[in-house]
Amino acid sequence: MNKVFTDGLSFALPLLIMAIGALYSEKSGVTNLAVEGFQGVGAFFGALAATLFAPLIGNGNQAIIYIAMVCAAIGGALFSCIHGLLCIRFRANQVISGVVINILSVALTAFCTSAANAAISGNASNKFVLDVSSKFTVPLLSKIPWIGGLFTDMYPFEIIIAVLVVVLWYLMNRTRFGMRLRACGENPQAVDAAGANVTRIRWMAVIISGALSGIGGICFAYSLLGNFSPSIYQGFGYLAIAAMIFGNWNIGPTTLACLAFGLAKSGGLQLCIAAKLPSNYTDLFLLLPYVLTLLLLIFFSRKNHPPKAAGEPWDKSKR
Amino acid sequence: MSDYKSDYIVEMRHITKRFPGIIANDDVSLEIRKGEVYALLGENGAGKSTLMSILFGTYEPDEGEILVNGKPVKFHSSTDATACGIGMVHQHFKLVEPFTIAENIVLGVEPEEKKLGILPWVNIRKANQQIAELSRAYGLEVNPTDRIADVPVSVRQRVEILKMLYRGAEIMIFDEPTAVLTPQEIDFLLQIIDNLRKDGKTIILITHKIAEIKRVADRCAILRQGRLIDIREVADASAQELADLMVGRQVKFMLEKTAPQFRAPVLEVQGLTVKNEHKFDVVKDVSFTVHGGEIFAIAGVSGNGQGEIADAIAGLLKAASGKVLLNGKDITAMPVRERALAGLSYIPEDRHETGTIPDMMLRENLALREYYKEPFSRRGILHQEAFRSYSEQLIQTYDIRCAQGPETVLRSMSGGNQQKAIVGREIEEQTDLIIFVQPTRGLDIGAIENIHRQILQERERGAAILLISLELEEIMALADTIGVLYRGEILKIDAAEKMTTQEVGRYMMGVKEA
C-alpha cells in the first residue's frame, strides 16, 4: 500500500509541473499540445548537462541533479521559442504547430543524443545513462497511517516541484502578471485596450510552459527511466494536457487530476504484483491512467470552460 | 505667443487614413471644446469609428496631426491616449467575462502592493472599495464583485464607463453606445452623459441616431464616405436637415404602409419550448399566430430567445415541446428542407454563419434554395448556365450590386448587398411564410429602406411575415402586431397601433402591467 503512494506521487508531480506548463500557455491564449516535445527536449538538455558535468564535479555527487534540472528548464524554454515564433509571431495554427514540434523533438533528440555520445565517448549510443537519484524519507510524517507512503522514499525533486506549484499558483492568481495572463486567454482585445502588451505576455507564458515541461521531463528521466533515451516519449505530455483539461484549466483541480493519474498507475502495477500475474500483464495494468482518461473525458468534457481565446492568433488590427 | 492657450481640448487637423482599397478618412479636421458633448453623425462606413480610433491611438493616421490641450501629440497605442486623459467605450465591449467587474476595471492599472515587503500582489479588495465609491459618485450602480458573464449589457456598459473614470479620463468617446440598449436604458445613459458633462468632462458621441443627438449633443459633425460634410450647432439644425446631410439626399422618414388586411392564419405556434445545450429553457411555452398579410414582430433585448424561436420554426433547432403549424399542417417534426417546401422562407440573423456560404460565388448562393431541382441539377449534374441566368435575373430584380456579376465571391460584397441577395433568394420562392431576423442589422439607410420596402411588398402579396428585430424603431414602423419577448416568454401580444414605444420598452425589461 505504501508503495502505491510513494510511486504514485513520484509520477504525479512531474506530470503536474508539465500540466501547469501547458496551463500557463493556454491561459494566455496559446493552445499548447507541444508539452510532449518540450519535456523530451528539456530532458535531453538536462541529461546532456549531467553527462558533461558529472566528470567535473565527481561521479555520484547529487548536485548534478540540480544542475540537470536547471539545464532542462533552460533547454525546454529555448525549444518552446519555436512554438512561440510560429503561434505568436507568425500566427500559425497552434494545434499543428504543437503536433509538428512533438514529431520534430523525437527525431531531433535522437540524432543529437547519438551525435553527442559519439563526440564524448566515441560510442554513438542513443541514451545518456544518468546517476541514481538519492531518496529520503520524512521522519514522523512517513509514520502517519494510510498516507505515510506519500512521505517515504521521496526524490528531492518532488519537494522542488511542490514548492514551484505553490509559487506558480500565487503568480497566476494573485499577481498583476497572472491577472493579465488570464485576461489574454479570454479577451486579448480587452488587455490591449487596457494598455498591456498581449504579445509579450503570451511569449512569457509559452516560455514558462517550455521551462516547466523541461523540468518535468528530466524528473521522469531520473525517476522512471534512470537514463535519457527515446523512451522518454511515452505520451506523458499528452497525459499532462488531459490532466489540465480535467482540472478545467485551474491549478488546484489539475493537481487532483495528476494525483489520480499517479495513483492509478502505481496502483495498477501493485495490483498486478499482488495478484501474482505474469509480467506480460503489467503492460495491461499500465494502461490504467489512459483508460481513466477516456472515462473521465466522458464526464468532464461537457462542463469544461477552456480559455475563450485559446487557439486564436492575436491580431491587433482585428476588432 | 507664449501665453497661447487653445480654446479647444482636442484638435484633429487634416486627418487622412487609408486602408487597402478605401480611404476611411479624407482630410478631416475637427475642433472640440472642453466640456461639450460633440456628436459624430454618419452612416456605416462613413469613417466615424476610424476617426475616433485614431484619436484613441488604435490606428495611426497616414496624414494630419492631433493636438490635445493645444499641444501636438503622437499616439502609438491606446496606452498613450489613456495617458493623455482620453477614454473610449467601444461598440463591442472589451471585457473579460470570467473576471469580476472590479478586475475588469483595474486591468492594466492594477493596484499592486507588496506583501511582507517583497511579494507583489494585486489588492483587489481595495479596488472593490474604490470602484464602489466611484460608481456611487456618478450614479453608475454596479456591484464590483459580480462577474461580467452574469450581468446584462447595460451593466457591462457602465463597467466600460467606470473603466474610463477609474483611469481619470477627461475626454470620453462613446461608439454607438445605445445600439444595445432598451429605450429606458437609453434614457438612463443619456442622463449619465449629461451628468458627466456637468462634471466638466468632454464627451464625443459616435452615432447614426439623430434623436439622441438632438437630446444630448451641443455640436454635431456629419461625416459621409470618409469626408467631413458639415459641422452644425445641434440647437439650430432640424432632424430632417441632419438626416439629409448624413445620407446626402432627401430621406423619407415615414414608410407608406397600407391598412392591414388579415387573411387566414398561416403560422400557428402553440406552446413552443426550446432548450439550449445546458438544458435550459431559452424559449418557454410561446404561442402566437401570424395571418396572411400580417407582419407579426417580436421585440426584445438581445439574447432573450429570439433567434431560438426563429430557428425552431425553421427547423434548425429541435422543439422540446409544443407545436408549429404551417397552413394548418403540423411541421414540428419535419426536417428543414421539407419545411421550406411546405412554404417557409427564412432570412436568418447571421448572414455568414447561416444565411450564406460567404466564400462561394453569388450565383451559387442565390441558388441555395433551388440548386437540387431542375433545371439547376439534372441527374446529379449541376448546370452552370442555369445558375448564371437565374442569378442574373435576381441581380436585376433585387438591385444587388456586385463587381463581377454572378461570379462575385459573396464575401467581397458589402453587407447591404449580401443581405439583398439573401432577401431576394428567399422572397423569390414566394412562400406563404417569411421569417426575417434582424433583417437590417449593420446596414445603412439606403439598404434599410430597400429591405423595408420588400417586406411591405410581401405583406401586400398576402404572405405572413414574422419579423424579429432588436431595433424598436423598425418594429414600430413595420409591425401590425407586436409580441414582446422577455427571458424566453412572450409577455404581451397586441396590435401595434395600441402600443407606444415606451410601453414596448417596459415589457422588454420584464415589467408586466404598469
XYZ file of C-alpha atoms in Angstrom, chain A:
319
model
C 0.000 0.000 0.000
C 2.769 2.428 0.921
C 4.431 1.650 -2.350
C 1.337 2.799 -4.225
C 1.550 6.224 -2.610
C 5.306 6.521 -2.956
C 5.364 5.674 -6.647
C 2.132 7.469 -7.350
C 3.455 10.746 -6.013
C 6.778 10.490 -7.814
C 4.845 10.060 -11.066
C 2.160 12.636 -10.318
C 4.442 15.561 -9.508
C 6.477 15.689 -12.744
C 3.188 15.231 -14.568
C 1.740 18.139 -12.614
C 4.564 20.528 -13.393
C 4.099 19.770 -17.084
C 0.349 20.234 -16.787
C 0.884 23.630 -15.171
C 3.243 24.482 -18.005
C 0.515 23.709 -20.525
C -1.954 25.626 -18.374
C 0.159 28.775 -18.375
C 0.382 28.715 -22.127
C -3.306 28.017 -22.689
C -4.473 30.534 -20.091
C -2.596 33.161 -22.083
C -4.416 32.099 -25.217
C -1.835 29.844 -26.888
C -3.056 26.274 -27.315
C -0.217 24.015 -26.310
C -0.041 20.421 -27.484
C 3.741 20.677 -27.618
C 4.286 19.736 -23.958
C 5.369 16.245 -25.014
C 8.084 17.705 -27.210
C 9.128 20.339 -24.659
C 9.596 17.743 -21.919
C 11.648 15.476 -24.185
C 13.945 18.230 -25.365
C 14.209 19.610 -21.818
C 15.153 16.174 -20.552
C 17.727 15.886 -23.331
C 19.383 19.142 -22.300
C 19.330 18.103 -18.652
C 20.786 14.683 -19.383
C 23.427 16.158 -21.674
C 24.429 18.586 -18.935
C 24.574 15.744 -16.436
C 26.771 13.684 -18.755
C 29.116 16.610 -19.372
C 29.333 17.909 -15.816
C 29.402 14.620 -13.917
C 33.137 14.000 -14.523
C 33.900 17.581 -13.469
C 32.215 17.588 -10.076
C 32.717 13.927 -9.326
C 30.539 10.967 -10.144
C 27.790 10.282 -7.664
C 27.610 13.878 -6.485
C 23.888 14.624 -6.058
C 24.351 18.274 -7.047
C 24.372 17.060 -10.635
C 20.615 16.542 -10.449
C 20.009 20.190 -9.694
C 22.315 21.273 -12.485
C 20.404 18.934 -14.801
C 17.081 20.416 -13.714
C 18.246 23.970 -14.369
C 19.603 22.999 -17.782
C 16.402 21.100 -18.594
C 14.367 24.192 -17.782
C 16.594 26.339 -19.984
C 16.515 23.785 -22.802
C 12.736 23.459 -22.641
C 12.384 27.230 -22.595
C 14.643 27.639 -25.629
C 12.837 24.932 -27.555
C 9.447 26.429 -26.724
C 10.518 29.552 -28.594
C 9.768 27.643 -31.800
C 6.156 27.328 -30.675
C 6.106 30.995 -29.704
C 7.615 32.034 -33.007
C 5.102 30.027 -35.015
C 1.999 30.800 -32.945
C 2.624 34.353 -31.792
C 4.963 35.902 -34.333
C 3.710 34.150 -37.468
C 0.154 33.432 -36.269
C 0.322 29.829 -37.446
C -2.268 27.243 -36.494
C -1.450 26.413 -32.890
C -2.588 22.809 -32.956
C -0.494 21.962 -35.982
C 2.493 23.782 -34.536
C 2.226 21.721 -31.360
C 1.943 18.389 -33.168
C 4.809 19.189 -35.519
C 7.018 20.229 -32.613
C 6.344 16.901 -30.921
C 7.367 14.958 -34.023
C 10.364 17.183 -34.545
C 11.589 16.762 -30.983
C 11.709 12.942 -31.164
C 13.893 12.965 -34.255
C 15.976 15.883 -33.085
C 16.867 14.486 -29.675
C 17.542 11.001 -31.075
C 20.018 12.422 -33.531
C 21.621 14.817 -31.066
C 21.993 12.105 -28.422
C 23.923 9.779 -30.692
C 25.964 12.649 -32.074
C 26.814 13.871 -28.557
C 27.648 10.352 -27.383
C 29.857 9.818 -30.414
C 31.718 13.026 -29.654
C 32.078 12.348 -25.917
C 32.816 8.654 -25.748
C 33.162 7.590 -29.359
C 30.202 5.271 -28.950
C 27.101 6.516 -30.800
C 24.579 5.215 -28.252
C 21.046 6.642 -28.264
C 20.902 7.098 -24.497
C 22.559 9.062 -21.730
C 22.921 6.956 -18.604
C 22.093 9.004 -15.518
C 23.167 8.553 -11.923
C 20.650 7.235 -9.489
C 18.970 9.989 -7.552
C 19.148 9.686 -3.801
C 15.874 9.341 -1.931
C 14.824 10.413 1.510
C 12.045 9.694 3.968
C 10.481 12.437 6.022
C 10.614 11.479 9.705
C 7.310 11.473 11.615
C 5.140 12.278 8.553
C 6.054 8.958 6.999
C 4.652 7.209 10.075
C 1.134 8.508 9.510
C -1.129 5.538 8.884
C -2.558 5.157 5.355
C -0.876 8.118 3.700
C 2.600 7.709 5.223
C 3.705 6.360 1.867
C 3.462 9.844 0.424
C 6.438 10.876 2.552
C 8.511 7.741 2.123
C 11.392 7.332 -0.321
C 10.931 10.744 -1.849
C 13.043 12.155 -4.630
C 14.448 15.606 -3.833
C 12.797 16.953 -6.996
C 9.393 16.248 -5.516
C 9.975 18.944 -2.908
C 11.178 21.371 -5.551
C 8.110 20.739 -7.681
C 5.757 21.068 -4.710
C 7.262 24.451 -3.864
C 7.141 25.516 -7.513
C 3.458 24.617 -7.732
C 2.626 26.921 -4.835
C 4.675 29.738 -6.338
C 3.054 29.227 -9.745
C -0.415 29.239 -8.228
C 0.356 32.514 -6.482
C 1.808 34.035 -9.642
C -1.250 33.064 -11.665
C -3.953 34.036 -9.185
C -2.607 36.847 -7.073
C -0.257 38.965 -9.148
C -0.617 41.572 -11.849
C 1.197 39.355 -14.345
C -1.108 36.427 -13.665
C -4.204 38.530 -13.952
C -3.156 39.928 -17.306
C -2.115 36.481 -18.490
C -5.547 35.040 -17.686
C -7.217 38.009 -19.392
C -5.105 37.390 -22.519
C -6.621 33.948 -22.887
C -10.160 35.236 -22.560
C -10.207 38.523 -24.429
C -6.863 39.832 -25.686
C -8.627 42.919 -27.099
C -9.520 43.900 -23.542
C -5.917 43.543 -22.431
C -4.725 45.601 -25.363
C -7.306 48.314 -24.737
C -6.195 48.355 -21.087
C -2.697 49.172 -22.242
C -0.886 45.883 -21.602
C 1.214 44.062 -24.183
C -0.562 40.886 -25.294
C 2.332 39.654 -27.423
C 4.834 39.934 -24.609
C 2.558 38.244 -22.081
C 1.933 35.328 -24.454
C 5.636 34.957 -25.169
C 6.396 34.805 -21.463
C 3.648 32.248 -20.917
C 4.929 29.975 -23.688
C 8.498 30.186 -22.420
C 7.349 29.408 -18.878
C 5.495 26.396 -20.220
C 8.651 25.227 -22.006
C 10.758 25.593 -18.864
C 8.262 23.766 -16.649
C 7.824 20.966 -19.174
C 11.608 20.607 -19.344
C 11.741 20.168 -15.570
C 9.012 17.557 -15.789
C 10.924 15.706 -18.487
C 14.220 15.465 -16.608
C 12.394 14.307 -13.472
C 10.897 11.426 -15.451
C 14.327 10.647 -16.840
C 15.702 10.387 -13.317
C 12.827 8.646 -11.591
C 11.178 6.318 -14.097
C 13.918 5.557 -16.566
C 17.297 6.223 -14.940
C 18.553 7.356 -18.329
C 17.676 9.590 -21.213
C 16.539 7.702 -24.290
C 13.710 7.884 -26.849
C 11.555 6.050 -24.301
C 11.057 9.448 -22.661
C 8.351 9.970 -25.282
C 5.633 7.816 -23.780
C 2.845 10.317 -24.047
C 3.291 11.822 -20.578
C 2.976 15.255 -22.165
C -0.430 14.371 -23.542
C -1.446 12.921 -20.194
C -0.464 16.235 -18.604
C -2.685 18.062 -21.079
C -5.528 15.689 -20.206
C -4.987 16.479 -16.523
C -5.141 20.178 -17.285
C -8.411 19.702 -19.133
C -9.940 17.649 -16.307
C -8.724 20.345 -13.941
C -10.701 22.821 -16.037
C -7.589 24.955 -16.558
C -7.267 25.582 -12.798
C -4.177 24.643 -10.845
C -5.989 23.163 -7.828
C -8.191 20.655 -9.659
C -5.347 19.899 -12.083
C -3.268 18.822 -9.089
C -6.004 16.389 -8.080
C -6.214 15.031 -11.621
C -2.449 14.414 -11.678
C -2.584 12.650 -8.320
C -5.398 10.464 -9.629
C -3.320 9.531 -12.663
C -0.278 8.834 -10.495
C -2.184 6.613 -8.075
C -3.949 4.798 -10.915
C -0.636 3.989 -12.494
C 1.166 2.812 -9.346
C -1.976 1.146 -8.007
C -2.373 -0.830 -11.213
C 1.189 -2.048 -11.042
C 0.935 -3.069 -7.381
C -2.354 -4.808 -8.084
C -0.687 -6.773 -10.811
C 2.146 -7.770 -8.484
C -0.206 -8.607 -5.627
C -2.284 -10.800 -7.919
C 0.945 -12.556 -8.983
C 0.046 -12.147 -12.614
C 2.688 -12.965 -15.214
C 4.768 -9.992 -16.178
C 3.175 -9.627 -19.601
C 0.035 -8.462 -17.803
C 1.828 -5.480 -16.292
C 1.547 -3.691 -19.596
C -2.193 -4.111 -19.424
C -2.299 -2.535 -15.991
C -0.070 0.295 -17.103
C -2.930 1.238 -19.385
C -4.944 2.311 -16.367
C -4.176 6.048 -16.491
C -5.162 6.158 -20.128
C -8.363 4.194 -19.628
C -9.091 6.569 -16.764
C -8.502 9.466 -19.171
C -11.042 8.109 -21.612
C -13.622 7.572 -18.892
C -13.085 10.981 -17.332
C -13.353 12.633 -20.739
C -16.939 11.451 -20.983
C -17.886 13.065 -17.705
C -15.816 16.218 -17.738
C -15.946 17.452 -21.311
C -19.413 18.943 -21.078
C -18.872 21.229 -18.152
C -15.457 22.493 -19.168
C -14.693 26.104 -19.927
C -11.450 26.387 -21.840
C -9.975 29.880 -22.191
C -12.128 31.554 -24.803
C -9.345 32.976 -26.924
C -7.073 29.919 -26.802
C -6.043 28.937 -30.296
C -6.767 32.330 -31.782
C -3.776 34.261 -33.006
C -3.730 37.780 -31.651
C -4.198 40.337 -34.366
C -4.220 43.919 -33.217
C -5.916 45.270 -36.295
C -8.852 42.874 -35.913
C -11.717 44.360 -33.974
